[in-house]
mmCIF file of C-alpha atoms and ligand atoms in Angstrom:
data_model
loop_
_atom_site.group_PDB
_atom_site.id
_atom_site.type_symbol
_atom_site.label_atom_id
_atom_site.label_comp_id
_atom_site.label_asym_id
_atom_site.label_seq_id
_atom_site.Cartn_x
_atom_site.Cartn_y
_atom_site.Cartn_z
ATOM 1 C CA UNK T 13 141.606 105.283 222.084
ATOM 2 C CA UNK T 14 139.910 104.173 218.824
ATOM 3 C CA UNK T 15 136.157 103.904 218.818
ATOM 4 C CA UNK T 16 133.850 102.239 216.317
ATOM 5 C CA UNK T 17 130.215 102.869 215.551
ATOM 6 C CA UNK T 18 127.385 102.458 213.094
ATOM 7 C CA UNK T 19 124.634 104.987 212.436
ATOM 8 C CA UNK T 20 121.422 103.185 211.546
ATOM 9 C CA UNK T 21 119.404 105.514 209.338
ATOM 10 C CA UNK T 22 116.484 105.412 206.940
ATOM 11 C CA UNK T 23 112.908 106.598 206.557
ATOM 12 C CA UNK T 24 110.345 106.168 209.338
ATOM 13 C CA UNK T 25 109.261 102.554 209.710
ATOM 14 C CA UNK T 26 112.085 101.180 207.525
ATOM 15 C CA UNK T 27 112.995 98.700 210.253
ATOM 16 C CA UNK T 28 115.883 100.530 211.949
ATOM 17 C CA UNK T 29 115.132 99.451 215.521
ATOM 18 C CA UNK T 30 114.422 95.876 214.419
ATOM 19 C CA UNK T 31 117.759 95.854 212.571
ATOM 20 C CA UNK T 32 119.561 97.264 215.661
ATOM 21 C CA UNK T 33 118.044 94.429 217.715
ATOM 22 C CA UNK T 34 119.201 91.869 215.155
ATOM 23 C CA UNK T 35 122.786 93.117 215.175
ATOM 24 C CA UNK T 36 122.851 93.355 218.976
ATOM 25 C CA UNK T 37 121.721 89.714 219.072
ATOM 26 C CA UNK T 38 124.364 88.770 216.505
ATOM 27 C CA UNK T 39 127.091 90.560 218.486
ATOM 28 C CA UNK T 40 125.989 88.818 221.660
ATOM 29 C CA UNK T 41 126.041 85.430 219.904
ATOM 30 C CA UNK T 42 129.627 86.047 218.863
ATOM 31 C CA UNK T 43 130.606 87.435 222.290
ATOM 32 C CA UNK T 44 131.288 90.938 221.052
ATOM 33 C CA UNK T 45 130.545 94.047 223.100
ATOM 34 C CA UNK T 46 128.106 96.660 221.941
ATOM 35 C CA UNK T 47 126.730 99.911 223.235
ATOM 36 C CA UNK T 48 123.241 100.765 222.046
ATOM 37 C CA UNK T 49 122.319 104.452 221.751
ATOM 38 C CA UNK T 50 118.766 105.548 221.021
ATOM 39 C CA UNK T 51 118.693 108.977 219.384
ATOM 40 C CA UNK T 52 114.988 108.961 218.567
ATOM 41 C CA UNK T 53 113.189 111.144 221.131
ATOM 42 C CA UNK T 54 109.852 109.759 219.902
ATOM 43 C CA UNK T 55 110.752 106.082 220.331
ATOM 44 C CA UNK T 56 108.325 104.027 222.382
ATOM 45 C CA UNK T 57 109.390 100.492 223.235
ATOM 46 C CA UNK T 58 112.591 98.507 222.851
ATOM 47 C CA UNK T 59 113.386 94.790 222.993
ATOM 48 C CA UNK T 60 116.911 95.712 224.114
ATOM 49 C CA UNK T 61 116.986 98.534 226.595
ATOM 50 C CA UNK T 62 119.302 101.262 225.221
ATOM 51 C CA UNK T 63 122.547 101.872 227.128
ATOM 52 C CA UNK T 64 122.089 105.560 226.395
ATOM 53 C CA UNK T 65 118.765 107.090 225.494
ATOM 54 C CA UNK T 66 118.059 110.643 224.293
ATOM 55 C CA UNK T 67 114.721 110.307 226.107
ATOM 56 C CA UNK T 68 116.657 110.593 229.396
ATOM 57 C CA UNK T 69 117.588 114.085 228.242
ATOM 58 C CA UNK T 70 114.444 115.104 226.369
ATOM 59 C CA UNK T 71 111.333 113.463 224.927
ATOM 60 C CA UNK T 72 109.223 114.540 221.984
ATOM 61 C CA UNK T 73 106.081 114.099 224.037
ATOM 62 C CA UNK T 74 107.216 116.585 226.709
ATOM 63 C CA UNK T 75 108.362 119.116 224.124
ATOM 64 C CA UNK T 76 105.075 118.943 222.233
ATOM 65 C CA UNK T 77 103.110 119.336 225.413
ATOM 66 C CA UNK T 78 105.157 122.035 227.128
ATOM 67 C CA UNK T 79 106.080 124.128 224.094
ATOM 68 C CA UNK T 80 102.923 123.412 222.136
ATOM 69 C CA UNK T 81 104.920 122.332 219.100
ATOM 70 C CA UNK T 82 103.849 119.871 216.412
ATOM 71 C CA UNK T 83 105.755 116.610 215.861
ATOM 72 C CA UNK T 84 108.226 117.983 213.293
ATOM 73 C CA UNK T 85 108.940 121.239 215.140
ATOM 74 C CA UNK T 86 109.202 119.245 218.368
ATOM 75 C CA UNK T 87 111.747 116.874 216.880
ATOM 76 C CA UNK T 88 113.841 119.752 215.600
ATOM 77 C CA UNK T 89 113.724 121.318 219.078
ATOM 78 C CA UNK T 90 114.874 118.017 220.652
ATOM 79 C CA UNK T 91 117.931 117.892 218.375
ATOM 80 C CA UNK T 92 118.772 121.554 218.913
ATOM 81 C CA UNK T 93 118.614 120.796 222.655
ATOM 82 C CA UNK T 94 120.877 117.763 222.250
ATOM 83 C CA UNK T 95 123.404 119.876 220.318
ATOM 84 C CA UNK T 96 123.425 122.332 223.220
ATOM 85 C CA UNK T 97 123.959 119.486 225.701
ATOM 86 C CA UNK T 98 126.611 117.397 224.024
ATOM 87 C CA UNK T 99 128.115 116.415 227.400
ATOM 88 C CA UNK T 100 125.216 113.991 227.583
ATOM 89 C CA UNK T 101 126.874 112.020 224.777
ATOM 90 C CA UNK T 102 130.496 112.692 225.698
ATOM 91 C CA UNK T 103 130.160 111.419 229.265
ATOM 92 C CA UNK T 104 128.721 108.089 228.130
ATOM 93 C CA UNK T 105 130.715 107.509 224.950
ATOM 94 C CA UNK T 106 134.149 108.875 225.783
ATOM 95 C CA UNK T 107 135.101 106.035 228.164
ATOM 96 C CA UNK T 108 134.187 103.287 225.660
ATOM 97 C CA UNK T 109 137.089 101.194 224.381
ATOM 98 C CA UNK T 110 137.674 99.850 220.884
ATOM 99 C CA UNK T 111 136.069 96.548 221.861
ATOM 100 C CA UNK T 112 132.634 98.115 221.591
ATOM 101 C CA UNK T 113 130.545 98.553 218.498
ATOM 102 C CA UNK T 114 128.447 101.645 219.235
ATOM 103 C CA UNK T 115 125.065 101.357 217.541
ATOM 104 C CA UNK T 116 123.175 104.609 216.987
ATOM 105 C CA UNK T 117 119.455 104.153 216.324
ATOM 106 C CA UNK T 118 118.562 107.346 214.445
ATOM 107 C CA UNK T 119 115.201 109.014 213.814
ATOM 108 C CA UNK T 120 113.844 108.811 210.265
ATOM 109 C CA UNK T 121 112.460 112.316 209.660
ATOM 110 C CA UNK T 122 114.114 113.835 206.623
ATOM 111 C CA UNK T 123 113.835 117.393 208.043
ATOM 112 C CA UNK T 124 116.608 116.595 210.520
ATOM 113 C CA UNK T 125 119.004 115.664 207.746
ATOM 114 C CA UNK T 126 118.276 118.193 205.045
ATOM 115 C CA UNK T 127 116.155 121.263 205.863
ATOM 116 C CA UNK T 128 118.188 122.136 208.937
ATOM 117 C CA UNK T 129 121.257 119.911 208.952
ATOM 118 C CA UNK T 130 121.030 118.993 212.647
ATOM 119 C CA UNK T 131 121.967 115.366 212.212
ATOM 120 C CA UNK T 132 124.931 116.134 209.947
ATOM 121 C CA UNK T 133 126.185 118.501 212.704
ATOM 122 C CA UNK T 134 125.691 115.827 215.348
ATOM 123 C CA UNK T 135 127.431 113.259 213.175
ATOM 124 C CA UNK T 136 130.388 115.572 212.745
ATOM 125 C CA UNK T 137 130.637 115.808 216.530
ATOM 126 C CA UNK T 138 130.635 112.017 216.867
ATOM 127 C CA UNK T 139 132.919 111.292 213.920
ATOM 128 C CA UNK T 140 136.659 111.560 213.448
ATOM 129 C CA UNK T 141 136.182 115.204 212.496
ATOM 130 C CA UNK T 142 134.877 115.926 216.025
ATOM 131 C CA UNK T 143 135.964 115.438 219.631
ATOM 132 C CA UNK T 144 134.531 111.949 220.098
ATOM 133 C CA UNK T 145 136.626 110.661 217.208
ATOM 134 C CA UNK T 146 134.505 107.598 216.408
ATOM 135 C CA UNK T 147 135.234 105.626 213.222
ATOM 136 C CA UNK T 148 131.729 105.573 211.845
ATOM 137 C CA UNK T 149 129.829 103.954 209.053
ATOM 138 C CA UNK T 150 126.269 104.686 207.988
ATOM 139 C CA UNK T 151 123.800 101.841 207.448
ATOM 140 C CA UNK T 152 120.906 103.205 205.405
ATOM 141 C CA UNK T 153 117.769 101.070 205.378
ATOM 142 C CA UNK T 154 115.075 101.105 202.709
ATOM 143 C CA UNK T 155 112.027 98.863 202.757
ATOM 144 C CA UNK T 156 112.439 96.266 200.034
ATOM 145 C CA UNK T 157 108.698 96.196 199.367
ATOM 146 C CA UNK T 158 108.820 99.897 198.508
ATOM 147 C CA UNK T 159 111.466 99.635 195.847
ATOM 148 C CA UNK T 160 109.790 97.035 193.648
ATOM 149 C CA UNK T 161 108.122 99.801 191.686
ATOM 150 C CA UNK T 162 110.331 101.972 189.479
ATOM 151 C CA UNK T 163 109.191 105.366 190.763
ATOM 152 C CA UNK T 164 109.678 104.299 194.393
ATOM 153 C CA UNK T 165 112.969 102.672 193.540
ATOM 154 C CA UNK T 166 114.240 105.950 192.057
ATOM 155 C CA UNK T 167 112.998 107.964 195.030
ATOM 156 C CA UNK T 168 114.426 105.501 197.565
ATOM 157 C CA UNK T 169 117.797 105.280 195.852
ATOM 158 C CA UNK T 170 118.066 109.046 195.596
ATOM 159 C CA UNK T 171 117.244 109.419 199.297
ATOM 160 C CA UNK T 172 119.986 106.889 200.110
ATOM 161 C CA UNK T 173 122.383 108.759 197.841
ATOM 162 C CA UNK T 174 121.475 112.073 199.425
ATOM 163 C CA UNK T 175 122.199 110.655 202.910
ATOM 164 C CA UNK T 176 125.495 109.301 201.623
ATOM 165 C CA UNK T 177 126.563 112.687 200.250
ATOM 166 C CA UNK T 178 125.411 114.478 203.380
ATOM 167 C CA UNK T 179 127.262 112.276 205.840
ATOM 168 C CA UNK T 180 130.540 111.890 203.981
ATOM 169 C CA UNK T 181 131.410 108.577 205.586
ATOM 170 C CA UNK T 182 131.476 104.917 204.515
ATOM 171 C CA UNK T 183 127.929 104.044 203.674
ATOM 172 C CA UNK T 184 126.073 100.769 203.315
ATOM 173 C CA UNK T 185 122.628 100.503 201.746
ATOM 174 C CA UNK T 186 120.357 97.795 203.056
ATOM 175 C CA UNK T 187 117.027 96.545 201.780
ATOM 176 C CA UNK T 188 115.062 95.618 204.873
ATOM 177 C CA UNK T 189 112.044 93.311 205.280
ATOM 178 C CA UNK T 190 113.219 90.891 202.607
ATOM 179 C CA UNK T 191 110.809 88.275 203.978
ATOM 180 C CA UNK T 192 107.943 90.510 202.811
ATOM 181 C CA UNK T 193 109.533 91.221 199.402
ATOM 182 C CA UNK T 194 109.915 87.504 198.743
ATOM 183 C CA UNK T 195 106.207 87.067 199.258
ATOM 184 C CA UNK T 196 105.406 89.452 196.405
ATOM 185 C CA UNK T 197 108.082 88.795 193.792
ATOM 186 C CA UNK T 198 110.525 86.186 192.540
ATOM 187 C CA UNK T 199 114.269 86.357 193.234
ATOM 188 C CA UNK T 200 114.906 87.086 189.541
ATOM 189 C CA UNK T 201 112.498 90.024 189.486
ATOM 190 C CA UNK T 202 114.021 91.314 192.687
ATOM 191 C CA UNK T 203 117.617 91.090 191.447
ATOM 192 C CA UNK T 204 116.725 93.552 188.729
ATOM 193 C CA UNK T 205 116.138 96.219 191.371
ATOM 194 C CA UNK T 206 118.915 95.181 193.715
ATOM 195 C CA UNK T 207 121.497 95.427 190.880
ATOM 196 C CA UNK T 208 120.639 98.485 188.875
ATOM 197 C CA UNK T 209 120.632 98.025 185.114
ATOM 198 C CA UNK T 210 120.103 101.389 183.470
ATOM 199 C CA UNK T 211 119.500 99.835 180.067
ATOM 200 C CA UNK T 212 116.610 97.728 181.364
ATOM 201 C CA UNK T 213 115.041 100.764 183.034
ATOM 202 C CA UNK T 214 115.339 102.645 179.738
ATOM 203 C CA UNK T 215 113.843 99.723 177.783
ATOM 204 C CA UNK T 216 110.836 99.805 180.092
ATOM 205 C CA UNK T 217 110.572 103.523 179.599
ATOM 206 C CA UNK T 218 110.137 102.955 175.846
ATOM 207 C CA UNK T 219 107.331 100.494 176.554
ATOM 208 C CA UNK T 220 105.627 102.988 178.839
ATOM 209 C CA UNK T 221 105.832 105.635 176.126
ATOM 210 C CA UNK T 222 103.894 103.361 173.796
ATOM 211 C CA UNK T 223 101.266 102.865 176.504
ATOM 212 C CA UNK T 224 100.949 106.609 176.853
ATOM 213 C CA UNK T 225 99.799 106.929 173.264
ATOM 214 C CA UNK T 226 96.668 104.927 174.000
ATOM 215 C CA UNK T 227 96.154 105.634 177.678
ATOM 216 C CA UNK T 228 97.137 109.172 178.712
ATOM 217 C CA UNK T 229 95.965 108.545 182.271
ATOM 218 C CA UNK T 230 98.502 105.737 182.822
ATOM 219 C CA UNK T 231 101.561 106.310 184.993
ATOM 220 C CA UNK T 232 103.530 106.332 181.731
ATOM 221 C CA UNK T 233 101.922 109.670 180.956
ATOM 222 C CA UNK T 234 103.661 111.218 183.935
ATOM 223 C CA UNK T 235 107.001 110.024 182.614
ATOM 224 C CA UNK T 236 106.373 110.802 178.960
ATOM 225 C CA UNK T 237 107.535 113.811 176.963
ATOM 226 C CA UNK T 238 111.095 114.379 175.890
ATOM 227 C CA UNK T 239 112.163 116.397 178.908
ATOM 228 C CA UNK T 240 110.889 113.785 181.365
ATOM 229 C CA UNK T 241 112.503 111.096 179.301
ATOM 230 C CA UNK T 242 115.834 112.903 179.448
ATOM 231 C CA UNK T 243 115.412 113.457 183.195
ATOM 232 C CA UNK T 244 114.638 109.785 183.786
ATOM 233 C CA UNK T 245 117.629 108.776 181.741
ATOM 234 C CA UNK T 246 119.900 111.187 183.614
ATOM 235 C CA UNK T 247 118.674 109.939 187.001
ATOM 236 C CA UNK T 248 119.072 106.312 185.937
ATOM 237 C CA UNK T 249 122.603 107.070 184.742
ATOM 238 C CA UNK T 250 123.384 108.867 187.998
ATOM 239 C CA UNK T 251 122.237 105.839 189.979
ATOM 240 C CA UNK T 252 124.298 103.576 187.747
ATOM 241 C CA UNK T 253 127.390 105.750 188.084
ATOM 242 C CA UNK T 254 127.196 105.539 191.860
ATOM 243 C CA UNK T 255 128.441 101.990 191.916
ATOM 244 C CA UNK T 256 128.372 102.183 195.713
ATOM 245 C CA UNK T 257 124.611 102.465 195.572
ATOM 246 C CA UNK T 258 123.978 98.782 195.551
ATOM 247 C CA UNK T 259 121.883 97.190 198.232
ATOM 248 C CA UNK T 260 122.531 94.402 200.685
ATOM 249 C CA UNK T 261 119.477 92.279 201.318
ATOM 250 C CA UNK T 262 118.495 91.846 204.940
ATOM 251 C CA UNK T 263 116.216 89.278 206.478
ATOM 252 C CA UNK T 264 116.309 89.769 210.242
ATOM 253 C CA UNK T 265 114.978 86.242 210.780
ATOM 254 C CA UNK T 266 117.993 84.782 208.982
ATOM 255 C CA UNK T 267 121.159 84.787 211.107
ATOM 256 C CA UNK T 268 123.431 84.438 208.045
ATOM 257 C CA UNK T 269 121.874 87.496 206.434
ATOM 258 C CA UNK T 270 122.395 89.565 209.612
ATOM 259 C CA UNK T 271 125.969 88.250 209.960
ATOM 260 C CA UNK T 272 126.701 89.202 206.316
ATOM 261 C CA UNK T 273 125.435 92.759 206.824
ATOM 262 C CA UNK T 274 127.417 93.073 210.072
ATOM 263 C CA UNK T 275 130.536 91.912 208.283
ATOM 264 C CA UNK T 276 130.064 94.656 205.656
ATOM 265 C CA UNK T 277 129.661 97.182 208.473
ATOM 266 C CA UNK T 278 132.896 95.961 210.103
ATOM 267 C CA UNK T 279 134.735 96.257 206.772
ATOM 268 C CA UNK T 280 133.385 99.756 206.137
ATOM 269 C CA UNK T 281 134.457 100.927 209.595
ATOM 270 C CA UNK T 282 137.929 99.421 209.170
ATOM 271 C CA UNK T 283 138.145 101.170 205.810
ATOM 272 C CA UNK T 284 137.213 104.446 207.499
ATOM 273 C CA UNK T 285 139.873 103.944 210.153
ATOM 274 C CA UNK T 286 142.515 103.461 207.461
ATOM 275 C CA UNK T 287 141.653 106.791 205.781
ATOM 276 C CA UNK T 288 143.055 110.180 206.725
ATOM 277 C CA UNK T 289 140.445 112.158 208.722
ATOM 278 C CA UNK T 290 138.853 114.759 206.476
ATOM 279 C CA UNK T 291 138.977 118.462 207.180
ATOM 280 C CA UNK T 292 135.688 119.964 208.390
ATOM 281 C CA UNK T 293 134.098 122.173 205.756
ATOM 282 C CA UNK T 294 131.587 124.952 205.010
ATOM 283 C CA UNK T 295 128.240 125.597 206.665
ATOM 284 C CA UNK T 296 127.929 122.267 208.428
ATOM 285 C CA UNK T 297 130.930 123.094 210.572
ATOM 286 C CA UNK T 298 130.167 123.519 214.202
ATOM 287 C CA UNK T 299 132.194 125.296 216.815
ATOM 288 C CA UNK T 300 132.048 122.700 219.587
ATOM 289 C CA UNK T 301 133.271 125.150 222.199
ATOM 290 C CA UNK T 302 130.316 127.415 221.465
ATOM 291 C CA UNK T 303 127.996 124.420 221.393
ATOM 292 C CA UNK T 304 129.041 123.551 224.962
HETATM 293 N N1 GTP G 417 108.017 91.310 208.249
HETATM 294 C C1 GTP G 417 108.963 92.135 208.732
HETATM 295 N N2 GTP G 417 108.584 93.183 209.491
HETATM 296 C C2 GTP G 417 109.551 94.011 209.956
HETATM 297 C C3 GTP G 417 110.933 93.787 209.678
HETATM 298 N N3 GTP G 417 111.638 94.782 210.256
HETATM 299 C C4 GTP G 417 110.743 95.580 210.880
HETATM 300 N N4 GTP G 417 109.488 95.129 210.702
HETATM 301 C C5 GTP G 417 108.248 95.750 211.224
HETATM 302 O O1 GTP G 417 108.142 97.069 210.677
HETATM 303 C C6 GTP G 417 107.641 97.978 211.665
HETATM 304 C C7 GTP G 417 108.636 99.127 211.858
HETATM 305 O O2 GTP G 417 109.831 98.576 212.360
HETATM 306 P P1 GTP G 417 110.839 99.429 213.257
HETATM 307 O O3 GTP G 417 112.046 98.572 213.512
HETATM 308 O O4 GTP G 417 110.152 100.009 214.438
HETATM 309 O O5 GTP G 417 111.187 100.578 212.221
HETATM 310 P P2 GTP G 417 111.949 101.965 212.494
HETATM 311 O O6 GTP G 417 112.642 102.322 211.225
HETATM 312 O O7 GTP G 417 112.815 101.854 213.711
HETATM 313 O O8 GTP G 417 110.715 102.903 212.773
HETATM 314 P P3 GTP G 417 110.749 104.434 213.314
HETATM 315 O O9 GTP G 417 111.595 104.435 214.557
HETATM 316 O O10 GTP G 417 109.313 104.714 213.572
HETATM 317 O O11 GTP G 417 111.325 105.278 212.225
HETATM 318 C C8 GTP G 417 107.421 97.155 212.935
HETATM 319 O O12 GTP G 417 106.082 96.776 212.974
HETATM 320 C C9 GTP G 417 108.321 95.939 212.731
HETATM 321 O O13 GTP G 417 107.842 94.795 213.405
HETATM 322 C C10 GTP G 417 111.287 92.641 208.875
HETATM 323 O O14 GTP G 417 112.459 92.372 208.567
HETATM 324 N N5 GTP G 417 110.262 91.862 208.429
#
């Protein structure tokens, strides 16, 4: 039986849960079925009660209290525990039919994705490479108000790219909180960041270099010097080359905007379904029998 799902990812506070609520509402409006999974053991309140909630298995609060761990160590423990108790997911998700869109509300802490690749292992279990065989797509949210400055834009785009490479699945980038971005900049200014133009970033870099000559304490000073210039240029080119790293603009108050993002998610999942499943590879591979 085919299954379909979306992993909603992004840094802490990017608007993941709010976005999940908006797509649940949109699915309900169009009489589609969804199954909402909370995988954030530190989550507090929800407008839509999750159909499956990691907090029924383990909560960050309990782990911190009982094991005297800090928030990051506690979160890592929670995911290690989930990976040792994968039946918790299998029992709930296995019976779901293809009518459902399974929405996974993921935690934002980068440690879970990179330092110890717990989430990539979990995703492999859920995806077509694992026993649950879900056709997945990743929806990566970045706060639009954070990317209106070049340095943050670079950092945000690289984090989105890193998630994309890590997950190896169809990936959609979304700029969240567009209502707030519109309050601080014009559409034209914003388009410049939403559609990357390497040349314009390089032109600005030249201007900053001139500033540096008179004001060494300016932010331009940090970017100046030939090696930094070359690095900036290489990063800008990298971003440009990743034509997939363009951003959809999301305003959760605007039904059309939510519907447009959902339609991209549907397309990405269909695209995934049409591809051959990839072979598992290298250190991220998990022996599910051992994990049980
Ligand atoms: N103005 C505005 N505020 C938003 C929007 N989306 C989310 N917020 C607010 O941003 C804050 C964080 O939103 P959440 O949806 O909890 O973000 P999250 O990514 O799930 O947060 P964590 O689970 O802590 O990582 C909340 O106060 C939301 O009300 C939006 O589109 N516009």
